[in-house]
Amino acid sequence: MKKILLLSIAAVFFTSGIFAQSGLSFGLRAIPTINWVSVTDGDSMYTYENDGAKMGIGFGPSVRYKFSDNFNVDISGIFTWQKFGIHQTNQMPENSDLVDVTEDFKIQFLQLPLNLNGQFDVAQDIQALINFGVGLGINIADSRRITDNQNPQLYSDEYDSDIDMLTLADFYLTAGAGAVYNIEDNLHLSLTIQYNNGIIDGWLNNKNKAPSTIGDLNIKHKNVAFSLAFYIDL
């Protein structure tokens, strides 16, 4: 984990080199998330659906460049832990062997979001914030646990990390709103709620290394992120 944090910090500082020093701020972000996936299946024998919303967490450094009083851009290196589940059921009533299986996944991303922020005064030292952006998520590690809801003893309760079922990268769009409190002239606290919408398929389908109870799917990662950030002007 230490190597991952150093990598994310280095990535942010490298990217920040494209900006001039004037208007530059450095920050740290902590981001609880609520995660799920959209599921489209290509197997008519079964029904697949997202198995509820799962909590996650992320943190990492951020660099912001202010190019006017009301607009700035930031890029971050966020290491996240996320979970999601897929529920599979049989939809053929003539089949006596009912299928009711849940596959739970844990996934760790190094996320590199780039946001354009608009900030507008609403009270003394307080600004409203809106933002839009894009992001790249790099799959660092993932694992899976299978639960047969008809026969819970059939599979182990442990997560298996040797699966190769999820794609290496996720590309997503983001939009959010929040507020900024200017603690000092050069110290700022922001709270933002963002919706992150994955736009590429995150499932490897027939390339799966490990046996799966699930057929060919198209999944897209989604989450609502609650970002708490401190920035200090350089």
Short mmCIF file of C-alpha atoms in Angstrom, two decimals:
data_model
loop_
_atom_site.label_atom_id
_atom_site.label_comp_id
_atom_site.label_asym_id
_atom_site.label_seq_id
_atom_site.Cartn_x
_atom_site.Cartn_y
_atom_site.Cartn_z
CA MET A 1 0.00 0.00 0.00
CA LYS A 2 2.90 2.34 0.76
CA LYS A 3 4.16 1.91 -2.80
CA ILE A 4 0.70 2.65 -4.17
CA LEU A 5 0.39 5.85 -2.14
CA LEU A 6 3.83 7.00 -3.26
CA LEU A 7 2.86 6.24 -6.86
CA SER A 8 -0.36 8.25 -6.62
CA ILE A 9 1.44 11.21 -5.02
CA ALA A 10 4.15 11.09 -7.70
CA ALA A 11 1.52 10.94 -10.47
CA VAL A 12 -0.25 14.03 -9.14
CA PHE A 13 2.95 16.03 -8.76
CA PHE A 14 4.12 15.00 -12.24
CA THR A 15 0.82 16.10 -13.78
CA SER A 16 0.84 19.34 -11.85
CA GLY A 17 4.06 20.27 -13.63
CA ILE A 18 2.01 21.31 -16.64
CA PHE A 19 0.62 24.22 -14.63
CA ALA A 20 2.36 27.46 -13.79
CA GLN A 21 3.12 27.99 -10.11
CA SER A 22 0.78 30.97 -9.84
CA GLY A 23 -2.66 29.86 -8.63
CA LEU A 24 -1.49 26.39 -7.60
CA SER A 25 -2.85 24.63 -4.50
CA PHE A 26 -2.08 21.27 -2.93
CA GLY A 27 -4.71 19.22 -1.12
CA LEU A 28 -5.68 15.95 0.49
CA ARG A 29 -9.01 14.22 -0.12
CA ALA A 30 -10.97 11.62 1.86
CA ILE A 31 -13.88 10.07 -0.05
CA PRO A 32 -16.50 7.66 1.34
CA THR A 33 -18.47 6.11 -1.52
CA ILE A 34 -21.68 4.20 -2.20
CA ASN A 35 -21.03 1.73 -5.03
CA TRP A 36 -23.06 -0.45 -7.38
CA VAL A 37 -22.99 -1.68 -10.98
CA SER A 38 -25.43 -1.61 -13.87
CA VAL A 39 -25.78 -5.12 -15.33
CA THR A 40 -26.78 -6.15 -18.86
CA ASP A 41 -26.72 -9.90 -19.50
CA GLY A 42 -26.29 -11.82 -22.72
CA ASP A 43 -27.66 -15.12 -21.40
CA SER A 44 -31.44 -15.57 -21.70
CA MET A 45 -31.47 -18.58 -19.33
CA TYR A 46 -30.78 -16.45 -16.27
CA THR A 47 -31.62 -13.11 -14.74
CA TYR A 48 -28.75 -10.96 -13.48
CA GLU A 49 -29.07 -7.84 -11.37
CA ASN A 50 -27.02 -5.62 -9.12
CA ASP A 51 -27.02 -6.90 -5.54
CA GLY A 52 -27.62 -3.66 -3.68
CA ALA A 53 -25.36 -0.71 -2.84
CA LYS A 54 -22.04 -1.28 -1.05
CA MET A 55 -19.94 1.13 0.98
CA GLY A 56 -16.38 2.05 0.00
CA ILE A 57 -13.64 4.49 0.90
CA GLY A 58 -10.90 6.40 -0.88
CA PHE A 59 -8.15 8.89 -0.10
CA GLY A 60 -5.22 10.60 -1.75
CA PRO A 61 -3.50 13.85 -2.77
CA SER A 62 -4.84 16.48 -5.14
CA VAL A 63 -3.44 19.45 -7.05
CA ARG A 64 -5.64 22.39 -8.03
CA TYR A 65 -4.92 25.26 -10.41
CA LYS A 66 -6.99 28.44 -10.13
CA PHE A 67 -7.16 30.34 -13.40
CA SER A 68 -9.82 32.91 -12.36
CA ASP A 69 -11.70 33.99 -9.24
CA ASN A 70 -14.54 31.61 -10.04
CA PHE A 71 -13.00 28.69 -11.92
CA ASN A 72 -10.28 26.15 -11.23
CA VAL A 73 -9.24 22.68 -12.33
CA ASP A 74 -7.97 19.85 -10.15
CA ILE A 75 -6.41 16.45 -10.67
CA SER A 76 -6.12 13.84 -7.94
CA GLY A 77 -4.58 10.44 -7.30
CA ILE A 78 -7.14 8.54 -5.24
CA PHE A 79 -6.62 5.02 -3.90
CA THR A 80 -10.06 3.44 -3.35
CA TRP A 81 -11.55 0.26 -1.92
CA GLN A 82 -14.90 -0.59 -3.51
CA LYS A 83 -17.39 -3.47 -3.40
CA PHE A 84 -20.25 -4.62 -5.61
CA GLY A 85 -22.38 -7.73 -5.99
CA ILE A 86 -24.18 -9.55 -8.82
CA HIS A 87 -27.26 -11.67 -8.11
CA GLN A 88 -28.07 -14.49 -10.52
CA THR A 89 -31.40 -16.38 -10.62
CA ASN A 90 -32.88 -18.97 -12.96
CA GLN A 91 -35.86 -17.74 -15.00
CA MET A 92 -36.84 -21.08 -16.55
CA PRO A 93 -39.66 -22.54 -14.40
CA GLU A 94 -39.44 -25.95 -16.10
CA ASN A 95 -35.91 -26.40 -14.71
CA SER A 96 -36.15 -28.18 -11.35
CA ASP A 97 -32.63 -27.11 -10.36
CA LEU A 98 -33.26 -23.57 -9.17
CA VAL A 99 -30.34 -21.16 -9.34
CA ASP A 100 -29.99 -18.42 -6.73
CA VAL A 101 -26.38 -17.30 -6.52
CA THR A 102 -24.66 -14.09 -5.41
CA GLU A 103 -21.12 -13.18 -6.42
CA ASP A 104 -19.58 -10.44 -4.27
CA PHE A 105 -16.54 -8.54 -5.52
CA LYS A 106 -13.93 -6.38 -3.84
CA ILE A 107 -11.90 -4.11 -6.10
CA GLN A 108 -9.10 -1.62 -5.46
CA PHE A 109 -8.67 1.25 -7.90
CA LEU A 110 -6.07 3.93 -8.38
CA GLN A 111 -8.36 6.67 -9.68
CA LEU A 112 -7.12 9.73 -11.57
CA PRO A 113 -10.06 12.19 -11.77
CA LEU A 114 -9.78 15.53 -13.57
CA ASN A 115 -12.44 18.09 -12.57
CA LEU A 116 -13.42 21.55 -13.74
CA ASN A 117 -14.83 23.48 -10.77
CA GLY A 118 -16.95 26.61 -10.59
CA GLN A 119 -17.04 28.47 -7.24
CA PHE A 120 -19.40 31.35 -6.48
CA ASP A 121 -19.73 33.47 -3.33
CA VAL A 122 -22.88 32.87 -1.27
CA ALA A 123 -21.77 34.28 2.10
CA GLN A 124 -18.65 35.57 3.80
CA ASP A 125 -15.90 32.95 3.36
CA ILE A 126 -18.39 30.46 1.86
CA GLN A 127 -18.74 29.54 -1.80
CA ALA A 128 -21.09 27.23 -3.66
CA LEU A 129 -19.31 24.71 -5.88
CA ILE A 130 -20.30 22.79 -8.99
CA ASN A 131 -18.03 20.53 -11.01
CA PHE A 132 -17.81 18.26 -14.01
CA GLY A 133 -15.04 15.96 -15.05
CA VAL A 134 -13.63 12.71 -16.35
CA GLY A 135 -11.62 10.01 -14.66
CA LEU A 136 -9.53 6.92 -15.22
CA GLY A 137 -9.61 4.04 -12.74
CA ILE A 138 -6.78 1.48 -12.78
CA ASN A 139 -7.67 -1.91 -11.29
CA ILE A 140 -4.89 -2.69 -8.80
CA ALA A 141 -6.43 -5.78 -7.17
CA ASP A 142 -9.74 -7.61 -7.11
CA SER A 143 -11.28 -10.64 -5.43
CA ARG A 144 -14.55 -12.56 -5.43
CA ARG A 145 -16.74 -14.61 -3.09
CA ILE A 146 -19.54 -16.91 -4.30
CA THR A 147 -22.64 -17.61 -2.21
CA ASP A 148 -25.20 -20.23 -3.25
CA ASN A 149 -28.33 -18.95 -1.53
CA GLN A 150 -29.98 -22.39 -1.86
CA ASN A 151 -26.97 -24.22 -0.41
CA PRO A 152 -24.71 -21.84 1.57
CA GLN A 153 -22.25 -24.64 2.41
CA LEU A 154 -21.40 -25.20 -1.26
CA TYR A 155 -18.76 -22.45 -1.48
CA SER A 156 -16.17 -21.02 0.88
CA ASP A 157 -16.83 -17.75 2.72
CA GLU A 158 -13.35 -16.56 1.76
CA TYR A 159 -12.63 -14.12 -1.07
CA ASP A 160 -10.55 -15.54 -3.96
CA SER A 161 -8.05 -13.08 -5.43
CA ASP A 162 -7.01 -15.28 -8.39
CA ILE A 163 -9.93 -14.51 -10.69
CA ASP A 164 -9.03 -12.26 -13.67
CA MET A 165 -12.71 -11.51 -14.27
CA LEU A 166 -12.69 -7.69 -14.21
CA THR A 167 -11.06 -5.33 -16.69
CA LEU A 168 -7.82 -3.49 -15.95
CA ALA A 169 -9.21 0.02 -16.48
CA ASP A 170 -12.42 1.96 -15.93
CA PHE A 171 -13.22 5.27 -17.62
CA TYR A 172 -15.94 7.42 -16.07
CA LEU A 173 -17.71 10.77 -16.20
CA THR A 174 -18.42 12.74 -13.06
CA ALA A 175 -20.64 15.63 -11.94
CA GLY A 176 -21.24 17.11 -8.52
CA ALA A 177 -22.00 20.04 -6.26
CA GLY A 178 -20.97 21.20 -2.83
CA ALA A 179 -19.52 24.07 -0.83
CA VAL A 180 -16.14 25.60 -0.01
CA TYR A 181 -15.25 27.23 3.30
CA ASN A 182 -12.24 29.54 3.23
CA ILE A 183 -10.65 28.95 6.64
CA GLU A 184 -7.83 31.38 5.89
CA ASP A 185 -6.79 33.29 2.79
CA ASN A 186 -4.62 30.34 1.77
CA LEU A 187 -6.44 27.41 3.45
CA HIS A 188 -9.70 25.98 2.10
CA LEU A 189 -12.08 23.19 3.09
CA SER A 190 -14.48 21.72 0.53
CA LEU A 191 -17.28 19.17 0.72
CA THR A 192 -18.60 17.81 -2.56
CA ILE A 193 -21.14 15.15 -3.49
CA GLN A 194 -20.35 13.63 -6.87
CA TYR A 195 -21.96 11.04 -9.12
CA ASN A 196 -19.43 8.93 -11.01
CA ASN A 197 -20.76 7.05 -14.04
CA GLY A 198 -18.62 4.33 -15.64
CA ILE A 199 -18.96 4.26 -19.42
CA ILE A 200 -16.96 1.16 -20.43
CA ASP A 201 -17.64 -2.53 -19.80
CA GLY A 202 -15.88 -3.80 -16.68
CA TRP A 203 -16.45 -7.54 -17.26
CA LEU A 204 -14.07 -9.86 -19.15
CA ASN A 205 -16.79 -12.35 -20.18
CA ASN A 206 -15.32 -15.51 -21.76
CA LYS A 207 -11.77 -14.48 -20.85
CA ASN A 208 -12.39 -15.38 -17.20
CA LYS A 209 -9.49 -17.25 -15.65
CA ALA A 210 -11.52 -18.67 -12.76
CA PRO A 211 -14.76 -20.67 -13.16
CA SER A 212 -17.81 -18.49 -12.66
CA THR A 213 -21.47 -19.20 -12.13
CA ILE A 214 -22.15 -16.05 -14.15
CA GLY A 215 -22.38 -15.93 -17.95
CA ASP A 216 -21.48 -13.17 -20.39
CA LEU A 217 -22.27 -9.77 -18.92
CA ASN A 218 -21.79 -6.08 -19.48
CA ILE A 219 -21.24 -4.23 -16.20
CA LYS A 220 -20.54 -0.55 -15.59
CA HIS A 221 -19.29 0.80 -12.28
CA LYS A 222 -21.33 3.55 -10.60
CA ASN A 223 -20.94 5.38 -7.33
CA VAL A 224 -21.90 8.41 -5.29
CA ALA A 225 -18.82 9.94 -3.68
CA PHE A 226 -18.72 12.28 -0.68
CA SER A 227 -15.45 14.17 -1.05
CA LEU A 228 -13.94 16.05 1.89
CA ALA A 229 -10.83 18.00 0.87
CA PHE A 230 -8.35 20.43 2.38
CA TYR A 231 -6.36 22.68 0.04
CA ILE A 232 -3.49 25.01 0.84
CA ASP A 233 -2.35 27.65 -1.66
CA LEU A 234 1.31 27.40 -2.66
#
